[in-house]
Amino acid sequence: MRLVTKRVHMNKCSDTKEQQITVDKDFNVPDAKPDVASVMKEQGRIEIEEARLVAGKARIEGTLHFQLLYTPEEGGICQMTGTIPFDESISMPEAGENDEIKVEATIEDLRSQIINSRKLGIRGILAFEVCAETICDSEAAVEIEEGDHVYEKTRTFPVSRLVASKKDTLRVRDEWKVPVTSDGVGEILYSDFTLGEMDIRVLNDEIQVDGQCSFFAIYAGDGEEKSLNCFDKSFEISGKIPCNGCEEDMVARVVPQIHTSDVAIKEDEDGESRLLEVEVVVEFDIKIYGSETLELLTDFYSTKGKCQPIYEQSFFQNLLLQNKNRFRVNGNMQTVEGKPPREIWDVSGALRIDKKQPLDTGLQIEGAIDVQVLYRTEGNGVPLATAKGSIPFSQLIEAEDLDEMSVIDLMGALEQINASVMGENEIEIKAVIGFQLMVFRKIEEPMISDFHWEEVDWKEKAKEPAMVGYMLQDGEELWDIAKRFFTTVEHLEQINHLEEREAKSGDMILVVTPRNC
């Protein structure tokens, strides 16, 4: 008699934590750059360099990269960049020693303070979602082969298996020409790439990526006056990423982020500096899930001997739902006092999720979009100003039957944002937020991993009464009686005339015990 088992490849998250940290550092303005009069705009990104488990704690090392747009005392604008390293430990007592630490990090706040004209203080609030995860094979018995008079009891389990887990990149190169209505490019003072809406489709052995990315730059013209100009462009991120084993009906969890970006100034055919050559590398953190139905062995016995299954705790998970949701967020924000807007140059935003609350009808999400609007203003002095504000939102994503066994995986992205002037003191913001909600159900229960066999002394068995009466107890089935007395459910149904009805608690069951097997 041989036990046949089935393996299911999956990722298991043994512990999760959400935590904020604060990083701050003072920076001297480089000697080659002018003194600081005021800071107009802050922008940053987080690079996780290493995440590992050390003595029950997640050790996260990384860098906050920032760039500032500031106004020099003599006028104009200037850019300053820098990095702040961080090293944080987060307690994860339920993590296993072989778990891999996965981190999703966002910037919840980034501010600058002018200490003096040659020194700035940078302070950032970083939010981490940390998961201690292991890629494992859960194994359970599905049938008995080569068994002699073996009777099996099975149960059907829908499970989700991890088909692929990988990181990959798409590289996009392009070249754009600055319109002749604007000055040629003398020096790029500030630039930014932002990912927008992404459409991810699973195909056979690959995934198709189609999305948008936007580019914005402020540059000094190549004329003698070095006038300020802006340039913006939206372009496609499109391509196929190999993913062996994937099929079209599978579900993808993909997190994109800009890994590196570069922009260079080139001359056009007329010898003018009007070409911008850009390269963007987008990194994708990919997990692909497939579904299958397992018919697992939950109990078995033999009428030829004492056969006792051995159970071990097993872990499976099943994807209950995937809900993609897009909704619009509108709001107004105030302009900088005394600096009325003439023309919107750039609008950027960061999605912040403050609260996720499971309800009977779904997942309630509350948060805000932190917005920065760079606009051209009128009057003397610096012709640019930056308005800052937050647009709150609240949204319910439909999802039924959320409970303590539900694993909630929520991804959010700011897919679109734009601004328009409503008057001298007000700017209207319109944005589109995209959410992908995946809910898994944890299945943790004993599964058969082995069995113990013992021969029956049939001579001693023959000394027992040939016929006994047994009262069915609460929670028992005919299966339990058949297993105990080395007979079959069919035999019990026949001699007790139960073919037309089910046995119930309190019924007296007649059992004819076997005398020789």
Coordinates of C-alpha atoms in Angstrom, one line a residue:
M1 CA 0.0 0.0 0.0
R2 CA 1.5 3.3 -1.1
L3 CA 0.4 6.9 -0.3
V4 CA 0.3 9.2 -3.3
T5 CA 0.8 12.9 -2.5
K6 CA 0.3 16.2 -4.4
R7 CA 2.5 19.3 -4.1
V8 CA 1.2 22.8 -4.5
H9 CA 3.8 25.6 -5.1
M10 CA 2.8 28.8 -3.2
N11 CA 4.1 31.8 -1.3
K12 CA 3.2 31.9 2.4
C13 CA 3.3 35.1 4.4
S14 CA 4.1 34.2 8.0
D15 CA 4.1 37.7 9.4
T16 CA 3.2 41.3 8.2
K17 CA 3.9 44.7 9.6
E18 CA 3.2 48.3 8.7
Q19 CA 5.5 50.9 10.1
Q20 CA 6.5 54.5 9.6
I21 CA 10.0 55.9 10.1
T22 CA 11.4 59.4 10.0
V23 CA 14.6 60.3 8.2
D24 CA 16.3 63.7 8.4
K25 CA 19.6 65.1 7.5
D26 CA 21.2 68.5 6.9
F27 CA 22.8 69.3 3.5
N28 CA 25.2 72.1 2.5
V29 CA 24.5 73.7 -0.8
P30 CA 27.2 72.8 -3.3
D31 CA 29.8 75.5 -3.9
A32 CA 28.9 75.6 -7.5
K33 CA 25.3 76.5 -6.8
P34 CA 23.9 79.8 -5.7
D35 CA 22.4 80.7 -2.2
V36 CA 18.9 79.5 -1.4
A37 CA 16.1 82.1 -1.0
S38 CA 13.1 79.7 -1.0
V39 CA 12.3 76.1 -1.8
M40 CA 9.6 75.6 -4.5
K41 CA 9.2 71.9 -4.9
E42 CA 10.4 68.6 -3.3
Q43 CA 10.4 65.2 -5.0
G44 CA 11.7 61.9 -3.8
R45 CA 11.9 58.1 -4.4
I46 CA 12.9 55.2 -2.1
E47 CA 15.4 52.6 -3.1
I48 CA 15.4 49.4 -1.0
E49 CA 18.9 48.0 -1.1
E50 CA 18.7 45.1 1.2
A51 CA 15.9 43.5 3.4
R52 CA 16.7 40.4 5.5
L53 CA 15.6 38.7 8.7
V54 CA 18.0 39.0 11.6
A55 CA 17.1 37.5 15.1
G56 CA 13.4 37.9 14.6
K57 CA 13.6 41.4 13.1
A58 CA 13.3 42.6 9.5
R59 CA 16.5 44.6 8.8
I60 CA 15.7 47.1 6.0
E61 CA 18.5 49.1 4.4
G62 CA 17.9 51.7 1.7
T63 CA 18.2 55.2 0.5
L64 CA 15.9 58.1 0.1
H65 CA 16.8 60.0 -3.1
F66 CA 15.5 63.6 -3.3
Q67 CA 15.6 66.5 -5.6
L68 CA 14.7 70.1 -4.8
L69 CA 13.7 73.0 -7.0
Y70 CA 14.7 76.2 -5.2
T71 CA 14.9 79.9 -5.9
P72 CA 18.3 81.5 -5.6
E73 CA 18.7 84.9 -4.0
E74 CA 19.7 86.5 -7.3
G75 CA 16.6 85.1 -9.1
G76 CA 15.9 82.2 -11.4
I77 CA 15.6 78.6 -10.2
C78 CA 18.1 75.9 -9.4
Q79 CA 18.0 72.2 -8.6
M80 CA 19.7 70.4 -5.8
T81 CA 19.8 66.6 -5.3
G82 CA 21.0 64.3 -2.5
T83 CA 20.5 61.0 -0.7
I84 CA 19.6 60.0 2.9
P85 CA 20.5 56.4 3.8
F86 CA 18.4 54.5 6.4
D87 CA 18.8 51.3 8.3
E88 CA 15.6 50.2 10.2
S89 CA 14.8 47.1 12.2
I90 CA 11.1 46.0 12.5
S91 CA 10.1 43.2 15.0
M92 CA 8.5 40.2 13.2
P93 CA 8.2 37.5 15.9
E94 CA 6.2 35.1 13.7
A95 CA 8.7 35.1 10.8
G96 CA 10.5 31.8 10.0
E97 CA 14.3 31.7 9.8
N98 CA 14.1 30.9 6.1
D99 CA 11.6 33.6 5.2
E100 CA 12.4 36.3 2.7
I101 CA 11.6 39.8 3.6
K102 CA 9.5 41.7 1.0
V103 CA 9.1 45.5 1.4
E104 CA 6.8 48.0 -0.3
A105 CA 7.8 51.5 0.6
T106 CA 6.2 54.9 0.0
I107 CA 7.0 58.5 0.9
E108 CA 4.2 59.9 3.1
D109 CA 5.8 63.3 3.6
L110 CA 8.9 65.1 2.3
R111 CA 9.7 68.5 3.5
S112 CA 12.7 70.9 3.5
Q113 CA 13.7 73.6 5.9
I114 CA 16.1 76.5 5.1
I115 CA 18.6 76.6 8.0
N116 CA 20.5 79.4 6.2
S117 CA 21.2 80.4 2.7
R118 CA 23.9 77.6 2.4
K119 CA 22.3 74.8 4.4
L120 CA 19.0 72.9 4.1
G121 CA 17.4 70.4 6.4
I122 CA 15.5 67.5 4.7
R123 CA 12.9 65.5 6.6
G124 CA 11.0 62.5 5.2
I125 CA 8.3 60.2 6.6
L126 CA 8.6 56.8 5.0
A127 CA 5.9 54.1 5.3
F128 CA 6.8 50.4 5.0
E129 CA 4.6 47.4 4.3
V130 CA 6.7 44.4 5.3
C131 CA 6.0 40.8 4.7
A132 CA 8.0 37.8 5.8
E133 CA 7.4 35.4 3.0
T134 CA 8.6 32.0 2.0
I135 CA 8.1 30.1 -1.3
C136 CA 7.1 26.6 -0.3
D137 CA 5.5 23.4 -1.5
S138 CA 2.6 22.3 0.6
E139 CA 2.0 18.6 0.3
A140 CA -0.9 16.3 1.1
A141 CA -2.2 12.8 0.2
V142 CA -4.6 12.4 -2.7
E143 CA -5.0 8.7 -2.9
I144 CA -3.8 5.2 -2.0
E145 CA -2.2 3.0 -4.6
E146 CA -1.7 -0.8 -4.4
G147 CA -4.0 -1.0 -1.4
D148 CA -5.8 -4.3 -0.5
H149 CA -9.5 -3.7 0.4
V150 CA -8.8 0.0 1.2
Y151 CA -11.6 2.5 1.5
E152 CA -11.0 6.2 1.1
K153 CA -12.6 9.4 2.3
T154 CA -11.8 12.6 0.3
R155 CA -12.6 16.2 0.3
T156 CA -12.4 18.8 -2.5
F157 CA -10.2 21.9 -1.9
P158 CA -10.0 24.8 -4.3
V159 CA -6.4 26.2 -4.0
S160 CA -4.3 28.9 -5.6
R161 CA -0.7 28.0 -6.7
L162 CA 2.2 30.3 -7.3
V163 CA 3.1 29.8 -11.0
A164 CA 5.8 32.5 -11.2
S165 CA 7.6 34.9 -8.9
K166 CA 10.2 37.1 -10.5
K167 CA 11.5 40.6 -11.2
D168 CA 12.1 41.9 -14.7
T169 CA 12.5 45.1 -16.5
L170 CA 11.4 47.0 -19.6
R171 CA 13.7 49.6 -21.2
V172 CA 12.2 52.4 -23.2
R173 CA 14.3 54.8 -25.3
D174 CA 12.9 57.8 -27.2
E175 CA 13.9 61.1 -28.7
W176 CA 11.7 64.2 -28.6
K177 CA 12.1 67.6 -30.3
V178 CA 11.4 70.8 -28.4
P179 CA 8.8 72.9 -30.4
V180 CA 10.2 75.9 -32.3
T181 CA 7.8 78.1 -30.4
S182 CA 10.0 77.5 -27.3
D183 CA 13.6 78.3 -26.7
G184 CA 16.3 75.7 -27.4
V185 CA 17.6 73.8 -24.4
G186 CA 20.6 75.3 -22.7
E187 CA 20.5 73.5 -19.4
I188 CA 18.0 71.1 -17.7
L189 CA 17.2 72.5 -14.3
Y190 CA 14.7 69.9 -13.2
S191 CA 13.2 66.7 -14.6
D192 CA 10.8 64.1 -13.4
F193 CA 9.4 60.8 -14.8
T194 CA 6.0 59.5 -13.4
L195 CA 4.3 56.2 -14.1
G196 CA 0.6 56.4 -14.9
E197 CA -2.1 53.8 -15.7
M198 CA -0.8 50.3 -16.3
D199 CA -2.7 47.5 -18.0
I200 CA -1.2 44.0 -17.3
R201 CA -2.4 40.9 -19.1
V202 CA -1.3 37.4 -18.6
L203 CA -0.7 35.5 -21.9
N204 CA 0.8 32.0 -22.5
D205 CA 4.3 32.0 -21.2
E206 CA 4.5 35.8 -21.0
I207 CA 2.8 38.9 -19.7
Q208 CA 1.8 41.9 -21.8
V209 CA 2.5 45.3 -20.3
D210 CA 0.8 48.5 -21.8
G211 CA 1.0 51.7 -19.8
Q212 CA 1.7 55.4 -19.7
C213 CA 4.6 57.4 -18.4
S214 CA 4.9 61.2 -18.2
F215 CA 8.0 63.3 -18.4
F216 CA 8.3 66.9 -17.2
A217 CA 11.3 69.2 -17.4
I218 CA 12.2 72.8 -16.6
Y219 CA 15.1 74.1 -18.6
A220 CA 17.0 77.3 -19.2
G221 CA 17.0 78.5 -22.7
D222 CA 20.1 78.6 -24.8
G223 CA 19.9 82.3 -25.5
E224 CA 21.7 85.0 -23.6
E225 CA 18.8 85.7 -21.2
K226 CA 18.6 82.1 -20.1
S227 CA 14.8 82.3 -19.9
L228 CA 12.8 79.6 -18.1
N229 CA 10.9 77.1 -20.2
C230 CA 9.1 73.8 -19.6
F231 CA 8.6 70.7 -21.6
D232 CA 6.3 67.8 -21.0
K233 CA 5.5 64.6 -22.9
S234 CA 3.5 61.4 -22.3
F235 CA 4.8 58.2 -23.8
E236 CA 4.0 54.5 -23.8
I237 CA 5.5 51.8 -21.7
S238 CA 4.8 48.6 -23.7
G239 CA 6.3 45.2 -24.1
K240 CA 6.2 41.5 -23.3
I241 CA 8.0 39.9 -20.3
P242 CA 8.8 36.2 -20.5
C243 CA 7.0 34.2 -17.8
N244 CA 7.2 30.4 -18.2
G245 CA 4.2 28.4 -17.2
C246 CA 1.7 31.3 -17.4
E247 CA -1.7 30.9 -19.1
E248 CA -4.3 33.4 -20.1
D249 CA -6.8 32.6 -17.4
M250 CA -4.3 33.2 -14.5
V251 CA -4.2 36.2 -12.2
A252 CA -1.3 38.6 -12.0
R253 CA 0.0 40.8 -9.1
V254 CA 2.4 43.2 -10.6
V255 CA 4.1 46.2 -8.9
P256 CA 5.8 48.6 -11.4
Q257 CA 8.3 51.3 -10.4
I258 CA 10.8 53.4 -12.3
H259 CA 14.2 51.9 -11.6
T260 CA 16.5 54.3 -13.5
S261 CA 15.9 57.3 -15.8
D262 CA 18.1 59.6 -17.9
V263 CA 17.7 62.6 -20.1
A264 CA 20.4 64.1 -22.4
I265 CA 20.4 67.2 -24.7
K266 CA 21.3 66.7 -28.4
E267 CA 21.5 68.9 -31.4
D268 CA 18.9 68.6 -34.2
E269 CA 19.6 68.6 -37.9
D270 CA 20.0 72.4 -37.9
G271 CA 22.6 72.3 -35.1
E272 CA 20.2 73.7 -32.5
S273 CA 19.9 72.1 -29.0
R274 CA 16.3 71.0 -29.4
L275 CA 16.4 67.2 -29.0
L276 CA 15.9 65.5 -25.7
E277 CA 17.1 61.9 -25.6
V278 CA 15.5 59.9 -22.8
E279 CA 15.9 56.4 -21.4
V280 CA 13.7 54.9 -18.7
V281 CA 14.0 51.5 -17.1
V282 CA 10.8 50.2 -15.4
E283 CA 11.1 47.4 -12.9
F284 CA 8.2 44.9 -12.4
D285 CA 7.8 42.8 -9.3
I286 CA 5.7 39.9 -10.7
K287 CA 3.6 37.1 -9.1
I288 CA 1.3 34.9 -11.2
Y289 CA -1.3 32.7 -9.5
G290 CA -3.2 29.8 -11.1
S291 CA -6.1 28.0 -9.6
E292 CA -6.8 24.2 -9.3
T293 CA -9.1 21.9 -7.4
L294 CA -7.5 19.2 -5.3
E295 CA -9.4 16.1 -4.1
L296 CA -7.4 15.4 -1.0
L297 CA -7.5 12.3 1.1
T298 CA -8.9 13.0 4.6
D299 CA -9.2 9.5 6.0
F300 CA -8.8 5.8 4.9
Y301 CA -8.9 2.3 6.4
S302 CA -8.5 -1.3 5.3
T303 CA -10.6 -4.3 6.1
K304 CA -7.4 -6.4 6.1
G305 CA -5.5 -4.7 8.9
K306 CA -5.3 -1.8 11.3
C307 CA -4.3 1.3 9.3
Q308 CA -3.9 4.6 11.1
P309 CA -3.3 7.7 9.0
I310 CA -0.7 10.2 10.3
Y311 CA -1.6 13.9 10.1
E312 CA 0.5 17.0 9.8
Q313 CA -0.6 20.6 9.7
S314 CA -0.6 21.8 6.1
F315 CA -1.1 25.3 4.6
F316 CA -2.9 26.2 1.5
Q317 CA -4.5 29.4 0.2
N318 CA -7.3 30.1 -2.2
L319 CA -7.8 33.3 -4.2
L320 CA -11.4 34.3 -3.3
L321 CA -11.7 37.4 -5.5
Q322 CA -9.8 39.9 -7.5
N323 CA -11.5 43.3 -7.8
K324 CA -10.0 46.1 -10.0
N325 CA -11.5 49.4 -9.2
R326 CA -11.0 52.9 -10.6
F327 CA -12.6 56.0 -9.3
R328 CA -12.3 59.8 -9.6
V329 CA -11.2 62.2 -6.9
N330 CA -11.9 66.0 -7.3
G331 CA -11.0 68.8 -5.0
N332 CA -9.7 72.4 -4.8
M333 CA -6.5 73.8 -3.3
Q334 CA -5.3 77.3 -2.6
T335 CA -2.6 79.1 -4.6
V336 CA 0.4 80.7 -3.0
E337 CA -0.6 84.0 -1.4
G338 CA 0.2 86.9 -3.5
K339 CA 1.2 84.8 -6.5
P340 CA -1.9 84.3 -8.7
P341 CA -1.6 81.5 -11.4
R342 CA -1.2 82.4 -15.0
E343 CA -0.4 79.0 -16.5
I344 CA -0.1 75.4 -15.0
W345 CA 3.3 73.9 -15.7
D346 CA 3.2 70.6 -13.8
V347 CA 1.0 68.8 -11.3
S348 CA 2.3 65.8 -9.4
G349 CA 0.7 63.7 -6.6
A350 CA 1.4 60.9 -4.2
L351 CA -1.2 58.4 -3.1
R352 CA -1.5 58.0 0.6
I353 CA -3.7 55.2 2.2
D354 CA -4.4 56.0 5.9
K355 CA -6.9 53.4 6.8
K356 CA -8.1 50.0 5.5
Q357 CA -11.2 48.6 7.3
P358 CA -12.9 45.3 6.4
L359 CA -16.7 45.6 6.5
D360 CA -19.6 43.2 5.8
T361 CA -19.9 44.7 2.3
G362 CA -16.2 45.1 1.4
L363 CA -13.0 47.0 2.2
Q364 CA -13.4 50.6 3.2
I365 CA -10.3 52.7 2.2
E366 CA -9.6 56.2 3.5
G367 CA -6.6 58.3 2.4
A368 CA -5.5 61.4 0.5
I369 CA -3.6 62.5 -2.6
D370 CA -0.8 64.8 -1.6
V371 CA -0.5 67.3 -4.5
Q372 CA 2.1 69.8 -5.7
V373 CA 1.2 72.2 -8.5
L374 CA 3.9 74.1 -10.2
Y375 CA 2.6 77.1 -12.0
R376 CA 3.8 80.3 -13.8
T377 CA 2.8 83.4 -12.0
E378 CA 2.7 87.1 -12.8
G379 CA 4.5 90.1 -11.4
N380 CA 8.1 90.7 -10.6
G381 CA 10.7 88.3 -9.2
V382 CA 10.7 84.6 -9.7
P383 CA 8.0 83.7 -12.3
L384 CA 7.2 80.3 -10.8
A385 CA 5.3 79.2 -7.6
T386 CA 4.3 75.9 -6.1
A387 CA 1.0 75.3 -4.4
K388 CA 0.8 72.3 -2.1
G389 CA -2.2 70.6 -0.6
S390 CA -4.0 67.3 0.1
I391 CA -7.2 66.0 -1.5
P392 CA -8.9 63.4 0.8
F393 CA -10.9 60.4 -0.4
S394 CA -13.0 57.6 0.9
Q395 CA -13.9 54.5 -1.2
L396 CA -15.6 51.2 -0.6
I397 CA -14.3 48.2 -2.7
E398 CA -16.9 45.5 -2.8
A399 CA -15.7 42.2 -1.2
E400 CA -17.9 39.7 0.6
D401 CA -17.1 37.3 3.5
L402 CA -14.0 39.1 4.8
D403 CA -13.0 37.5 8.1
E404 CA -9.9 36.6 10.2
M405 CA -8.9 33.9 7.7
S406 CA -8.8 36.4 4.9
V407 CA -5.5 37.6 3.6
I408 CA -6.1 41.1 2.1
D409 CA -3.7 42.4 -0.6
L410 CA -4.4 45.9 -1.7
M411 CA -2.4 47.8 -4.4
G412 CA -3.1 51.4 -5.2
A413 CA -1.8 53.7 -7.9
L414 CA -2.4 57.3 -8.9
E415 CA -3.2 56.8 -12.6
Q416 CA -4.1 60.3 -13.7
I417 CA -3.9 63.8 -12.2
N418 CA -4.4 67.2 -13.7
A419 CA -5.0 70.8 -12.5
S420 CA -6.8 73.8 -13.9
V421 CA -6.9 77.4 -12.7
M422 CA -10.2 78.4 -11.1
G423 CA -9.3 82.0 -10.2
E424 CA -6.5 84.0 -8.6
N425 CA -6.7 82.0 -5.3
E426 CA -7.8 78.5 -6.3
I427 CA -6.8 75.5 -8.4
E428 CA -9.1 72.6 -9.2
I429 CA -7.6 69.1 -9.0
K430 CA -9.0 66.1 -10.9
A431 CA -7.4 62.6 -10.4
V432 CA -8.1 59.0 -11.1
I433 CA -7.0 56.3 -8.6
G434 CA -6.7 52.7 -9.5
F435 CA -7.0 49.9 -6.9
Q436 CA -6.4 46.2 -7.3
L437 CA -7.8 44.1 -4.4
M438 CA -6.9 40.4 -4.0
V439 CA -8.4 38.4 -1.2
F440 CA -7.0 35.0 -0.3
R441 CA -8.5 32.5 2.1
K442 CA -6.1 30.7 4.4
I443 CA -6.6 27.0 4.6
E444 CA -4.7 25.5 7.6
E445 CA -5.7 22.1 8.8
P446 CA -4.3 18.6 9.3
M447 CA -3.6 16.6 6.1
I448 CA -2.5 13.0 5.8
S449 CA 1.3 12.7 5.4
D450 CA 1.9 9.0 6.2
F451 CA 0.2 6.0 7.9
H452 CA 0.9 3.3 10.4
W453 CA 0.0 -0.4 9.5
E454 CA -0.6 -3.2 12.0
E455 CA -1.7 -6.7 11.3
V456 CA -4.9 -7.9 12.9
D457 CA -5.0 -11.1 15.1
W458 CA -8.0 -12.6 13.5
K459 CA -8.0 -15.6 15.9
E460 CA -8.5 -13.1 18.8
K461 CA -11.0 -11.2 16.7
A462 CA -13.1 -14.4 16.3
K463 CA -13.6 -14.5 20.1
E464 CA -15.6 -11.3 20.0
P465 CA -19.4 -11.3 19.5
A466 CA -20.4 -12.0 15.9
M467 CA -23.1 -9.3 16.0
V468 CA -23.2 -6.1 18.0
G469 CA -25.5 -3.1 18.3
Y470 CA -23.9 0.4 18.2
M471 CA -25.7 3.7 18.9
L472 CA -24.6 6.4 16.5
Q473 CA -23.2 9.3 18.5
D474 CA -23.3 13.1 17.7
G475 CA -20.8 13.9 14.9
E476 CA -20.4 10.2 13.9
E477 CA -21.1 8.8 10.5
L478 CA -21.5 5.2 9.2
W479 CA -17.9 5.6 8.0
D480 CA -16.6 5.8 11.5
I481 CA -18.5 2.6 12.5
A482 CA -17.3 0.8 9.4
K483 CA -13.7 1.7 10.1
R484 CA -13.9 0.6 13.7
F485 CA -15.4 -2.8 12.9
F486 CA -13.4 -3.6 9.7
T487 CA -16.5 -3.5 7.5
T488 CA -17.9 -1.2 4.8
V489 CA -20.5 1.5 4.7
E490 CA -22.4 -0.4 2.0
H491 CA -22.6 -3.5 4.2
L492 CA -24.0 -1.5 7.1
E493 CA -26.6 0.2 4.9
Q494 CA -27.7 -3.1 3.6
I495 CA -28.2 -5.0 6.9
N496 CA -29.8 -2.0 8.5
H497 CA -32.0 -1.2 5.5
L498 CA -30.6 2.3 5.2
E499 CA -30.4 2.5 1.5
E500 CA -33.3 5.0 1.3
R501 CA -32.3 7.3 4.2
E502 CA -29.3 8.5 6.1
A503 CA -28.3 7.3 9.5
K504 CA -28.7 10.0 12.2
S505 CA -27.5 10.5 15.7
G506 CA -29.2 8.1 18.2
D507 CA -29.9 5.4 15.6
M508 CA -29.0 1.8 16.8
I509 CA -26.8 0.3 14.1
L510 CA -26.5 -3.5 13.8
V511 CA -22.9 -4.5 13.0
V512 CA -22.0 -8.0 11.8
T513 CA -18.3 -8.3 12.7
P514 CA -15.9 -10.1 10.3
R515 CA -14.7 -13.5 11.4
N516 CA -12.0 -14.1 8.9
C517 CA -10.4 -11.7 6.4

